[in-house]
Amino acid sequence: MDKISVFCELLIEANKSTNLVSKNDEQKLMTRHVADSLKFAEFLTLNSQLSTLNSKWADIGSGAGFPAIPLCIHLPQVKFYAIEPRKKRCEFLNHVKQKLDLRNFEIIQRKSETCGLKSMDFVSCRAVGSLEEDFDRAKKILKPNGQFLTVKSKRIVDELRKKNDKLLKKAKIWEYRLPQEELEYAMIRISILSL
């Protein structure tokens, strides 16, 4: 928790000059962004999917470092790659990496389509695009038995269910709430093997 607290302090300080998170979210970094980030590890653990020894995890559109940095701190045995095309955000991520001595964390300043990664065990993203768009990006860098993980609002998942979405039918879904949040969320896991 010490490193996560320092990360939040660094983010609030950097947010004064670079728009990393909404000003409204600064007061609820722990309850909203950190808690949401750690749900990725909780979901995989609950489903006995987290074999972390020598695992490689890419996070697409890492932005301010969610979920990559909280997961990197929580799972030091996993190698994390933050894929982020925006220079100022990458500078912030590099600053955090140095300040927290995150040896299992690499930053790639590119779009996922040109990041050069392959054979990832896990690929995650939060608030990047539609489920189909996110999965299309992820599958290009996942290994054959890799896992794609994303978070969407429960409302979006319900809409996809009504449309009988083919991709969603192959997914494992876990609905949850965060402390002090009104919205309900859904963690979605799609295994390449299930396709």
mmCIF file with all atom_site columns, C-alpha atoms in Angstrom:
data_model
loop_
_atom_site.group_PDB
_atom_site.id
_atom_site.type_symbol
_atom_site.label_atom_id
_atom_site.label_alt_id
_atom_site.label_comp_id
_atom_site.label_asym_id
_atom_site.label_entity_id
_atom_site.label_seq_id
_atom_site.pdbx_PDB_ins_code
_atom_site.Cartn_x
_atom_site.Cartn_y
_atom_site.Cartn_z
_atom_site.occupancy
_atom_site.B_iso_or_equiv
_atom_site.pdbx_formal_charge
_atom_site.auth_seq_id
_atom_site.auth_comp_id
_atom_site.auth_asym_id
_atom_site.auth_atom_id
_atom_site.pdbx_PDB_model_num
ATOM 1   C CA . MET A 1 1   ? 0.000   0.000   0.000   1.00 0.00 ? 1   MET A CA 1
ATOM 2   C CA . ASP A 1 2   ? 2.935   2.376   0.567   1.00 0.00 ? 2   ASP A CA 1
ATOM 3   C CA . LYS A 1 3   ? 3.936   2.271   -3.094  1.00 0.00 ? 3   LYS A CA 1
ATOM 4   C CA . ILE A 1 4   ? 0.321   2.669   -4.209  1.00 0.00 ? 4   ILE A CA 1
ATOM 5   C CA . SER A 1 5   ? -0.069  5.708   -1.935  1.00 0.00 ? 5   SER A CA 1
ATOM 6   C CA . VAL A 1 6   ? 3.108   7.249   -3.379  1.00 0.00 ? 6   VAL A CA 1
ATOM 7   C CA . PHE A 1 7   ? 1.835   6.511   -6.901  1.00 0.00 ? 7   PHE A CA 1
ATOM 8   C CA . CYS A 1 8   ? -1.408  8.378   -6.110  1.00 0.00 ? 8   CYS A CA 1
ATOM 9   C CA . GLU A 1 9   ? 0.549   11.337  -4.704  1.00 0.00 ? 9   GLU A CA 1
ATOM 10  C CA . LEU A 1 10  ? 2.728   11.453  -7.835  1.00 0.00 ? 10  LEU A CA 1
ATOM 11  C CA . LEU A 1 11  ? -0.369  11.314  -10.017 1.00 0.00 ? 11  LEU A CA 1
ATOM 12  C CA . ILE A 1 12  ? -2.105  14.176  -8.184  1.00 0.00 ? 12  ILE A CA 1
ATOM 13  C CA . GLU A 1 13  ? 1.047   16.299  -8.443  1.00 0.00 ? 13  GLU A CA 1
ATOM 14  C CA . ALA A 1 14  ? 1.494   15.549  -12.170 1.00 0.00 ? 14  ALA A CA 1
ATOM 15  C CA . ASN A 1 15  ? -2.218  16.112  -12.801 1.00 0.00 ? 15  ASN A CA 1
ATOM 16  C CA . LYS A 1 16  ? -1.674  19.827  -12.088 1.00 0.00 ? 16  LYS A CA 1
ATOM 17  C CA . SER A 1 17  ? 0.185   20.203  -15.391 1.00 0.00 ? 17  SER A CA 1
ATOM 18  C CA . THR A 1 18  ? -0.884  17.129  -17.412 1.00 0.00 ? 18  THR A CA 1
ATOM 19  C CA . ASN A 1 19  ? -4.469  15.927  -17.666 1.00 0.00 ? 19  ASN A CA 1
ATOM 20  C CA . LEU A 1 20  ? -4.057  12.334  -16.411 1.00 0.00 ? 20  LEU A CA 1
ATOM 21  C CA . VAL A 1 21  ? -7.392  11.867  -14.613 1.00 0.00 ? 21  VAL A CA 1
ATOM 22  C CA . SER A 1 22  ? -10.440 14.053  -14.141 1.00 0.00 ? 22  SER A CA 1
ATOM 23  C CA . LYS A 1 23  ? -10.081 16.591  -11.303 1.00 0.00 ? 23  LYS A CA 1
ATOM 24  C CA . ASN A 1 24  ? -13.232 15.034  -9.773  1.00 0.00 ? 24  ASN A CA 1
ATOM 25  C CA . ASP A 1 25  ? -11.477 11.663  -9.616  1.00 0.00 ? 25  ASP A CA 1
ATOM 26  C CA . GLU A 1 26  ? -8.479  12.923  -7.643  1.00 0.00 ? 26  GLU A CA 1
ATOM 27  C CA . GLN A 1 27  ? -10.380 12.516  -4.356  1.00 0.00 ? 27  GLN A CA 1
ATOM 28  C CA . LYS A 1 28  ? -11.347 8.938   -5.160  1.00 0.00 ? 28  LYS A CA 1
ATOM 29  C CA . LEU A 1 29  ? -8.211  7.505   -6.747  1.00 0.00 ? 29  LEU A CA 1
ATOM 30  C CA . MET A 1 30  ? -8.075  4.655   -4.212  1.00 0.00 ? 30  MET A CA 1
ATOM 31  C CA . THR A 1 31  ? -11.782 3.806   -4.222  1.00 0.00 ? 31  THR A CA 1
ATOM 32  C CA . ARG A 1 32  ? -12.285 4.130   -7.956  1.00 0.00 ? 32  ARG A CA 1
ATOM 33  C CA . HIS A 1 33  ? -9.110  3.691   -10.008 1.00 0.00 ? 33  HIS A CA 1
ATOM 34  C CA . VAL A 1 34  ? -6.872  1.618   -7.713  1.00 0.00 ? 34  VAL A CA 1
ATOM 35  C CA . ALA A 1 35  ? -9.727  -0.622  -6.522  1.00 0.00 ? 35  ALA A CA 1
ATOM 36  C CA . ASP A 1 36  ? -10.899 -1.106  -10.109 1.00 0.00 ? 36  ASP A CA 1
ATOM 37  C CA . SER A 1 37  ? -7.358  -1.952  -11.233 1.00 0.00 ? 37  SER A CA 1
ATOM 38  C CA . LEU A 1 38  ? -6.899  -4.596  -8.543  1.00 0.00 ? 38  LEU A CA 1
ATOM 39  C CA . LYS A 1 39  ? -10.187 -6.227  -9.604  1.00 0.00 ? 39  LYS A CA 1
ATOM 40  C CA . PHE A 1 40  ? -8.257  -7.675  -12.563 1.00 0.00 ? 40  PHE A CA 1
ATOM 41  C CA . ALA A 1 41  ? -6.060  -9.748  -10.220 1.00 0.00 ? 41  ALA A CA 1
ATOM 42  C CA . GLU A 1 42  ? -9.012  -10.623 -7.968  1.00 0.00 ? 42  GLU A CA 1
ATOM 43  C CA . PHE A 1 43  ? -11.055 -11.847 -10.944 1.00 0.00 ? 43  PHE A CA 1
ATOM 44  C CA . LEU A 1 44  ? -8.246  -14.050 -12.260 1.00 0.00 ? 44  LEU A CA 1
ATOM 45  C CA . THR A 1 45  ? -7.540  -15.443 -8.777  1.00 0.00 ? 45  THR A CA 1
ATOM 46  C CA . LEU A 1 46  ? -11.232 -16.271 -8.208  1.00 0.00 ? 46  LEU A CA 1
ATOM 47  C CA . ASN A 1 47  ? -11.289 -18.109 -11.514 1.00 0.00 ? 47  ASN A CA 1
ATOM 48  C CA . SER A 1 48  ? -7.960  -19.903 -10.941 1.00 0.00 ? 48  SER A CA 1
ATOM 49  C CA . GLN A 1 49  ? -6.538  -18.234 -14.042 1.00 0.00 ? 49  GLN A CA 1
ATOM 50  C CA . LEU A 1 50  ? -3.639  -16.393 -12.452 1.00 0.00 ? 50  LEU A CA 1
ATOM 51  C CA . SER A 1 51  ? -0.564  -18.502 -13.017 1.00 0.00 ? 51  SER A CA 1
ATOM 52  C CA . THR A 1 52  ? 1.821   -15.629 -12.513 1.00 0.00 ? 52  THR A CA 1
ATOM 53  C CA . LEU A 1 53  ? 5.257   -17.240 -12.596 1.00 0.00 ? 53  LEU A CA 1
ATOM 54  C CA . ASN A 1 54  ? 7.101   -15.715 -15.570 1.00 0.00 ? 54  ASN A CA 1
ATOM 55  C CA . SER A 1 55  ? 3.851   -14.300 -16.978 1.00 0.00 ? 55  SER A CA 1
ATOM 56  C CA . LYS A 1 56  ? 3.852   -11.338 -19.341 1.00 0.00 ? 56  LYS A CA 1
ATOM 57  C CA . TRP A 1 57  ? 1.011   -8.806  -19.214 1.00 0.00 ? 57  TRP A CA 1
ATOM 58  C CA . ALA A 1 58  ? 0.408   -5.946  -21.667 1.00 0.00 ? 58  ALA A CA 1
ATOM 59  C CA . ASP A 1 59  ? -1.926  -3.081  -20.842 1.00 0.00 ? 59  ASP A CA 1
ATOM 60  C CA . ILE A 1 60  ? -3.291  -1.224  -23.879 1.00 0.00 ? 60  ILE A CA 1
ATOM 61  C CA . GLY A 1 61  ? -3.895  2.512   -23.506 1.00 0.00 ? 61  GLY A CA 1
ATOM 62  C CA . SER A 1 62  ? -2.323  2.714   -20.058 1.00 0.00 ? 62  SER A CA 1
ATOM 63  C CA . GLY A 1 63  ? -2.853  6.466   -19.712 1.00 0.00 ? 63  GLY A CA 1
ATOM 64  C CA . ALA A 1 64  ? -2.180  7.419   -16.090 1.00 0.00 ? 64  ALA A CA 1
ATOM 65  C CA . GLY A 1 65  ? -1.180  3.837   -15.254 1.00 0.00 ? 65  GLY A CA 1
ATOM 66  C CA . PHE A 1 66  ? -4.468  2.108   -14.486 1.00 0.00 ? 66  PHE A CA 1
ATOM 67  C CA . PRO A 1 67  ? -4.618  -0.872  -14.158 1.00 0.00 ? 67  PRO A CA 1
ATOM 68  C CA . ALA A 1 68  ? -0.929  -1.460  -14.980 1.00 0.00 ? 68  ALA A CA 1
ATOM 69  C CA . ILE A 1 69  ? 0.806   0.233   -12.033 1.00 0.00 ? 69  ILE A CA 1
ATOM 70  C CA . PRO A 1 70  ? -1.390  -1.075  -9.175  1.00 0.00 ? 70  PRO A CA 1
ATOM 71  C CA . LEU A 1 71  ? -1.173  -4.558  -10.732 1.00 0.00 ? 71  LEU A CA 1
ATOM 72  C CA . CYS A 1 72  ? 2.590   -4.214  -11.195 1.00 0.00 ? 72  CYS A CA 1
ATOM 73  C CA . ILE A 1 73  ? 2.956   -3.406  -7.491  1.00 0.00 ? 73  ILE A CA 1
ATOM 74  C CA . HIS A 1 74  ? 0.530   -6.172  -6.431  1.00 0.00 ? 74  HIS A CA 1
ATOM 75  C CA . LEU A 1 75  ? 2.068   -8.833  -8.717  1.00 0.00 ? 75  LEU A CA 1
ATOM 76  C CA . PRO A 1 76  ? 5.849   -8.225  -8.700  1.00 0.00 ? 76  PRO A CA 1
ATOM 77  C CA . GLN A 1 77  ? 6.527   -11.635 -10.286 1.00 0.00 ? 77  GLN A CA 1
ATOM 78  C CA . VAL A 1 78  ? 4.656   -10.617 -13.487 1.00 0.00 ? 78  VAL A CA 1
ATOM 79  C CA . LYS A 1 79  ? 6.358   -8.577  -16.241 1.00 0.00 ? 79  LYS A CA 1
ATOM 80  C CA . PHE A 1 80  ? 4.100   -5.651  -17.207 1.00 0.00 ? 80  PHE A CA 1
ATOM 81  C CA . TYR A 1 81  ? 4.174   -3.619  -20.405 1.00 0.00 ? 81  TYR A CA 1
ATOM 82  C CA . ALA A 1 82  ? 2.288   -0.315  -20.527 1.00 0.00 ? 82  ALA A CA 1
ATOM 83  C CA . ILE A 1 83  ? 1.365   0.548   -24.106 1.00 0.00 ? 83  ILE A CA 1
ATOM 84  C CA . GLU A 1 84  ? 0.589   4.251   -24.383 1.00 0.00 ? 84  GLU A CA 1
ATOM 85  C CA . PRO A 1 85  ? 1.023   6.445   -27.501 1.00 0.00 ? 85  PRO A CA 1
ATOM 86  C CA . ARG A 1 86  ? 0.876   9.861   -25.765 1.00 0.00 ? 86  ARG A CA 1
ATOM 87  C CA . LYS A 1 87  ? 4.299   11.285  -24.887 1.00 0.00 ? 87  LYS A CA 1
ATOM 88  C CA . LYS A 1 88  ? 3.342   13.209  -21.712 1.00 0.00 ? 88  LYS A CA 1
ATOM 89  C CA . ARG A 1 89  ? 1.637   10.155  -20.247 1.00 0.00 ? 89  ARG A CA 1
ATOM 90  C CA . CYS A 1 90  ? 4.667   7.999   -21.023 1.00 0.00 ? 90  CYS A CA 1
ATOM 91  C CA . GLU A 1 91  ? 6.888   10.569  -19.329 1.00 0.00 ? 91  GLU A CA 1
ATOM 92  C CA . PHE A 1 92  ? 4.672   10.321  -16.249 1.00 0.00 ? 92  PHE A CA 1
ATOM 93  C CA . LEU A 1 93  ? 4.761   6.501   -16.319 1.00 0.00 ? 93  LEU A CA 1
ATOM 94  C CA . ASN A 1 94  ? 8.564   6.546   -16.586 1.00 0.00 ? 94  ASN A CA 1
ATOM 95  C CA . HIS A 1 95  ? 8.738   8.970   -13.652 1.00 0.00 ? 95  HIS A CA 1
ATOM 96  C CA . VAL A 1 96  ? 6.598   6.591   -11.545 1.00 0.00 ? 96  VAL A CA 1
ATOM 97  C CA . LYS A 1 97  ? 8.703   3.599   -12.623 1.00 0.00 ? 97  LYS A CA 1
ATOM 98  C CA . GLN A 1 98  ? 11.876  5.340   -11.426 1.00 0.00 ? 98  GLN A CA 1
ATOM 99  C CA . LYS A 1 99  ? 10.408  6.735   -8.188  1.00 0.00 ? 99  LYS A CA 1
ATOM 100 C CA . LEU A 1 100 ? 8.890   3.382   -7.155  1.00 0.00 ? 100 LEU A CA 1
ATOM 101 C CA . ASP A 1 101 ? 11.737  1.233   -8.548  1.00 0.00 ? 101 ASP A CA 1
ATOM 102 C CA . LEU A 1 102 ? 9.314   -0.899  -10.570 1.00 0.00 ? 102 LEU A CA 1
ATOM 103 C CA . ARG A 1 103 ? 11.679  -3.429  -12.139 1.00 0.00 ? 103 ARG A CA 1
ATOM 104 C CA . ASN A 1 104 ? 8.832   -5.492  -13.619 1.00 0.00 ? 104 ASN A CA 1
ATOM 105 C CA . PHE A 1 105 ? 7.423   -2.529  -15.595 1.00 0.00 ? 105 PHE A CA 1
ATOM 106 C CA . GLU A 1 106 ? 8.214   -1.344  -19.130 1.00 0.00 ? 106 GLU A CA 1
ATOM 107 C CA . ILE A 1 107 ? 6.644   1.553   -20.997 1.00 0.00 ? 107 ILE A CA 1
ATOM 108 C CA . ILE A 1 108 ? 6.151   1.391   -24.760 1.00 0.00 ? 108 ILE A CA 1
ATOM 109 C CA . GLN A 1 109 ? 5.285   4.708   -26.405 1.00 0.00 ? 109 GLN A CA 1
ATOM 110 C CA . ARG A 1 110 ? 3.317   3.378   -29.368 1.00 0.00 ? 110 ARG A CA 1
ATOM 111 C CA . LYS A 1 111 ? -0.134  2.222   -30.347 1.00 0.00 ? 111 LYS A CA 1
ATOM 112 C CA . SER A 1 112 ? -0.819  -1.436  -29.665 1.00 0.00 ? 112 SER A CA 1
ATOM 113 C CA . GLU A 1 113 ? -0.845  -2.181  -33.405 1.00 0.00 ? 113 GLU A CA 1
ATOM 114 C CA . THR A 1 114 ? 2.833   -1.171  -33.693 1.00 0.00 ? 114 THR A CA 1
ATOM 115 C CA . CYS A 1 115 ? 4.121   -1.961  -30.183 1.00 0.00 ? 115 CYS A CA 1
ATOM 116 C CA . GLY A 1 116 ? 6.133   -5.015  -31.291 1.00 0.00 ? 116 GLY A CA 1
ATOM 117 C CA . LEU A 1 117 ? 4.911   -7.260  -28.466 1.00 0.00 ? 117 LEU A CA 1
ATOM 118 C CA . LYS A 1 118 ? 3.915   -10.869 -29.064 1.00 0.00 ? 118 LYS A CA 1
ATOM 119 C CA . SER A 1 119 ? 2.986   -13.925 -27.002 1.00 0.00 ? 119 SER A CA 1
ATOM 120 C CA . MET A 1 120 ? 1.520   -12.078 -24.012 1.00 0.00 ? 120 MET A CA 1
ATOM 121 C CA . ASP A 1 121 ? -0.152  -14.225 -21.355 1.00 0.00 ? 121 ASP A CA 1
ATOM 122 C CA . PHE A 1 122 ? -2.571  -11.409 -20.493 1.00 0.00 ? 122 PHE A CA 1
ATOM 123 C CA . VAL A 1 123 ? -3.712  -8.248  -22.253 1.00 0.00 ? 123 VAL A CA 1
ATOM 124 C CA . SER A 1 124 ? -5.879  -5.713  -20.458 1.00 0.00 ? 124 SER A CA 1
ATOM 125 C CA . CYS A 1 125 ? -7.476  -2.368  -21.132 1.00 0.00 ? 125 CYS A CA 1
ATOM 126 C CA . ARG A 1 126 ? -9.852  0.042   -19.435 1.00 0.00 ? 126 ARG A CA 1
ATOM 127 C CA . ALA A 1 127 ? -11.997 2.588   -21.257 1.00 0.00 ? 127 ALA A CA 1
ATOM 128 C CA . VAL A 1 128 ? -10.248 2.299   -24.628 1.00 0.00 ? 128 VAL A CA 1
ATOM 129 C CA . GLY A 1 129 ? -12.879 1.335   -27.231 1.00 0.00 ? 129 GLY A CA 1
ATOM 130 C CA . SER A 1 130 ? -15.719 -1.070  -27.886 1.00 0.00 ? 130 SER A CA 1
ATOM 131 C CA . LEU A 1 131 ? -15.394 -4.703  -26.775 1.00 0.00 ? 131 LEU A CA 1
ATOM 132 C CA . GLU A 1 132 ? -14.801 -5.831  -30.356 1.00 0.00 ? 132 GLU A CA 1
ATOM 133 C CA . GLU A 1 133 ? -12.210 -3.108  -31.057 1.00 0.00 ? 133 GLU A CA 1
ATOM 134 C CA . ASP A 1 134 ? -10.364 -3.809  -27.818 1.00 0.00 ? 134 ASP A CA 1
ATOM 135 C CA . PHE A 1 135 ? -10.330 -7.558  -28.442 1.00 0.00 ? 135 PHE A CA 1
ATOM 136 C CA . ASP A 1 136 ? -9.102  -7.087  -32.030 1.00 0.00 ? 136 ASP A CA 1
ATOM 137 C CA . ARG A 1 137 ? -6.142  -5.086  -30.689 1.00 0.00 ? 137 ARG A CA 1
ATOM 138 C CA . ALA A 1 138 ? -5.433  -7.586  -27.914 1.00 0.00 ? 138 ALA A CA 1
ATOM 139 C CA . LYS A 1 139 ? -5.552  -10.813 -29.934 1.00 0.00 ? 139 LYS A CA 1
ATOM 140 C CA . LYS A 1 140 ? -2.682  -9.612  -32.142 1.00 0.00 ? 140 LYS A CA 1
ATOM 141 C CA . ILE A 1 141 ? -0.293  -9.638  -29.180 1.00 0.00 ? 141 ILE A CA 1
ATOM 142 C CA . LEU A 1 142 ? -1.703  -12.537 -27.116 1.00 0.00 ? 142 LEU A CA 1
ATOM 143 C CA . LYS A 1 143 ? -0.207  -16.012 -27.190 1.00 0.00 ? 143 LYS A CA 1
ATOM 144 C CA . PRO A 1 144 ? -2.481  -18.872 -28.394 1.00 0.00 ? 144 PRO A CA 1
ATOM 145 C CA . ASN A 1 145 ? -3.830  -19.636 -24.885 1.00 0.00 ? 145 ASN A CA 1
ATOM 146 C CA . GLY A 1 146 ? -3.718  -16.013 -23.691 1.00 0.00 ? 146 GLY A CA 1
ATOM 147 C CA . GLN A 1 147 ? -6.377  -14.120 -21.776 1.00 0.00 ? 147 GLN A CA 1
ATOM 148 C CA . PHE A 1 148 ? -7.928  -10.763 -22.690 1.00 0.00 ? 148 PHE A CA 1
ATOM 149 C CA . LEU A 1 149 ? -9.411  -8.730  -19.829 1.00 0.00 ? 149 LEU A CA 1
ATOM 150 C CA . THR A 1 150 ? -11.399 -5.531  -19.948 1.00 0.00 ? 150 THR A CA 1
ATOM 151 C CA . VAL A 1 151 ? -13.833 -3.555  -17.835 1.00 0.00 ? 151 VAL A CA 1
ATOM 152 C CA . LYS A 1 152 ? -17.069 -2.131  -19.188 1.00 0.00 ? 152 LYS A CA 1
ATOM 153 C CA . SER A 1 153 ? -20.099 -0.692  -17.469 1.00 0.00 ? 153 SER A CA 1
ATOM 154 C CA . LYS A 1 154 ? -22.830 -3.235  -16.721 1.00 0.00 ? 154 LYS A CA 1
ATOM 155 C CA . ARG A 1 155 ? -25.140 -1.145  -18.936 1.00 0.00 ? 155 ARG A CA 1
ATOM 156 C CA . ILE A 1 156 ? -22.871 -1.722  -21.962 1.00 0.00 ? 156 ILE A CA 1
ATOM 157 C CA . VAL A 1 157 ? -22.694 -5.447  -21.211 1.00 0.00 ? 157 VAL A CA 1
ATOM 158 C CA . ASP A 1 158 ? -26.503 -5.608  -20.914 1.00 0.00 ? 158 ASP A CA 1
ATOM 159 C CA . GLU A 1 159 ? -26.815 -3.873  -24.303 1.00 0.00 ? 159 GLU A CA 1
ATOM 160 C CA . LEU A 1 160 ? -24.411 -6.389  -25.856 1.00 0.00 ? 160 LEU A CA 1
ATOM 161 C CA . ARG A 1 161 ? -26.424 -9.243  -24.338 1.00 0.00 ? 161 ARG A CA 1
ATOM 162 C CA . LYS A 1 162 ? -29.635 -7.863  -25.902 1.00 0.00 ? 162 LYS A CA 1
ATOM 163 C CA . LYS A 1 163 ? -27.868 -7.745  -29.282 1.00 0.00 ? 163 LYS A CA 1
ATOM 164 C CA . ASN A 1 164 ? -26.795 -11.375 -28.787 1.00 0.00 ? 164 ASN A CA 1
ATOM 165 C CA . ASP A 1 165 ? -23.157 -10.323 -29.249 1.00 0.00 ? 165 ASP A CA 1
ATOM 166 C CA . LYS A 1 166 ? -21.097 -13.309 -30.451 1.00 0.00 ? 166 LYS A CA 1
ATOM 167 C CA . LEU A 1 167 ? -17.899 -12.209 -28.699 1.00 0.00 ? 167 LEU A CA 1
ATOM 168 C CA . LEU A 1 168 ? -19.679 -11.660 -25.380 1.00 0.00 ? 168 LEU A CA 1
ATOM 169 C CA . LYS A 1 169 ? -21.124 -15.205 -25.590 1.00 0.00 ? 169 LYS A CA 1
ATOM 170 C CA . LYS A 1 170 ? -17.563 -16.578 -25.437 1.00 0.00 ? 170 LYS A CA 1
ATOM 171 C CA . ALA A 1 171 ? -16.653 -14.429 -22.435 1.00 0.00 ? 171 ALA A CA 1
ATOM 172 C CA . LYS A 1 172 ? -16.594 -15.041 -18.710 1.00 0.00 ? 172 LYS A CA 1
ATOM 173 C CA . ILE A 1 173 ? -18.289 -12.058 -17.031 1.00 0.00 ? 173 ILE A CA 1
ATOM 174 C CA . TRP A 1 174 ? -18.081 -10.903 -13.427 1.00 0.00 ? 174 TRP A CA 1
ATOM 175 C CA . GLU A 1 175 ? -20.271 -8.002  -12.325 1.00 0.00 ? 175 GLU A CA 1
ATOM 176 C CA . TYR A 1 176 ? -19.228 -5.877  -9.382  1.00 0.00 ? 176 TYR A CA 1
ATOM 177 C CA . ARG A 1 177 ? -19.541 -2.525  -7.635  1.00 0.00 ? 177 ARG A CA 1
ATOM 178 C CA . LEU A 1 178 ? -16.837 -0.261  -6.314  1.00 0.00 ? 178 LEU A CA 1
ATOM 179 C CA . PRO A 1 179 ? -16.937 1.545   -2.971  1.00 0.00 ? 179 PRO A CA 1
ATOM 180 C CA . GLN A 1 180 ? -18.668 4.925   -3.184  1.00 0.00 ? 180 GLN A CA 1
ATOM 181 C CA . GLU A 1 181 ? -19.625 4.398   -6.848  1.00 0.00 ? 181 GLU A CA 1
ATOM 182 C CA . GLU A 1 182 ? -23.158 4.279   -8.205  1.00 0.00 ? 182 GLU A CA 1
ATOM 183 C CA . LEU A 1 183 ? -22.306 2.552   -11.468 1.00 0.00 ? 183 LEU A CA 1
ATOM 184 C CA . GLU A 1 184 ? -22.126 -1.209  -11.740 1.00 0.00 ? 184 GLU A CA 1
ATOM 185 C CA . TYR A 1 185 ? -19.210 -2.651  -13.695 1.00 0.00 ? 185 TYR A CA 1
ATOM 186 C CA . ALA A 1 186 ? -18.439 -5.881  -15.502 1.00 0.00 ? 186 ALA A CA 1
ATOM 187 C CA . MET A 1 187 ? -15.062 -7.566  -15.833 1.00 0.00 ? 187 MET A CA 1
ATOM 188 C CA . ILE A 1 188 ? -14.913 -9.465  -19.113 1.00 0.00 ? 188 ILE A CA 1
ATOM 189 C CA . ARG A 1 189 ? -12.407 -12.252 -19.797 1.00 0.00 ? 189 ARG A CA 1
ATOM 190 C CA . ILE A 1 190 ? -12.039 -13.823 -23.228 1.00 0.00 ? 190 ILE A CA 1
ATOM 191 C CA . SER A 1 191 ? -9.650  -16.694 -23.724 1.00 0.00 ? 191 SER A CA 1
ATOM 192 C CA . ILE A 1 192 ? -8.127  -17.094 -27.171 1.00 0.00 ? 192 ILE A CA 1
ATOM 193 C CA . LEU A 1 193 ? -8.777  -20.850 -26.787 1.00 0.00 ? 193 LEU A CA 1
ATOM 194 C CA . SER A 1 194 ? -12.547 -20.247 -26.441 1.00 0.00 ? 194 SER A CA 1
ATOM 195 C CA . LEU A 1 195 ? -12.802 -18.799 -29.957 1.00 0.00 ? 195 LEU A CA 1
#
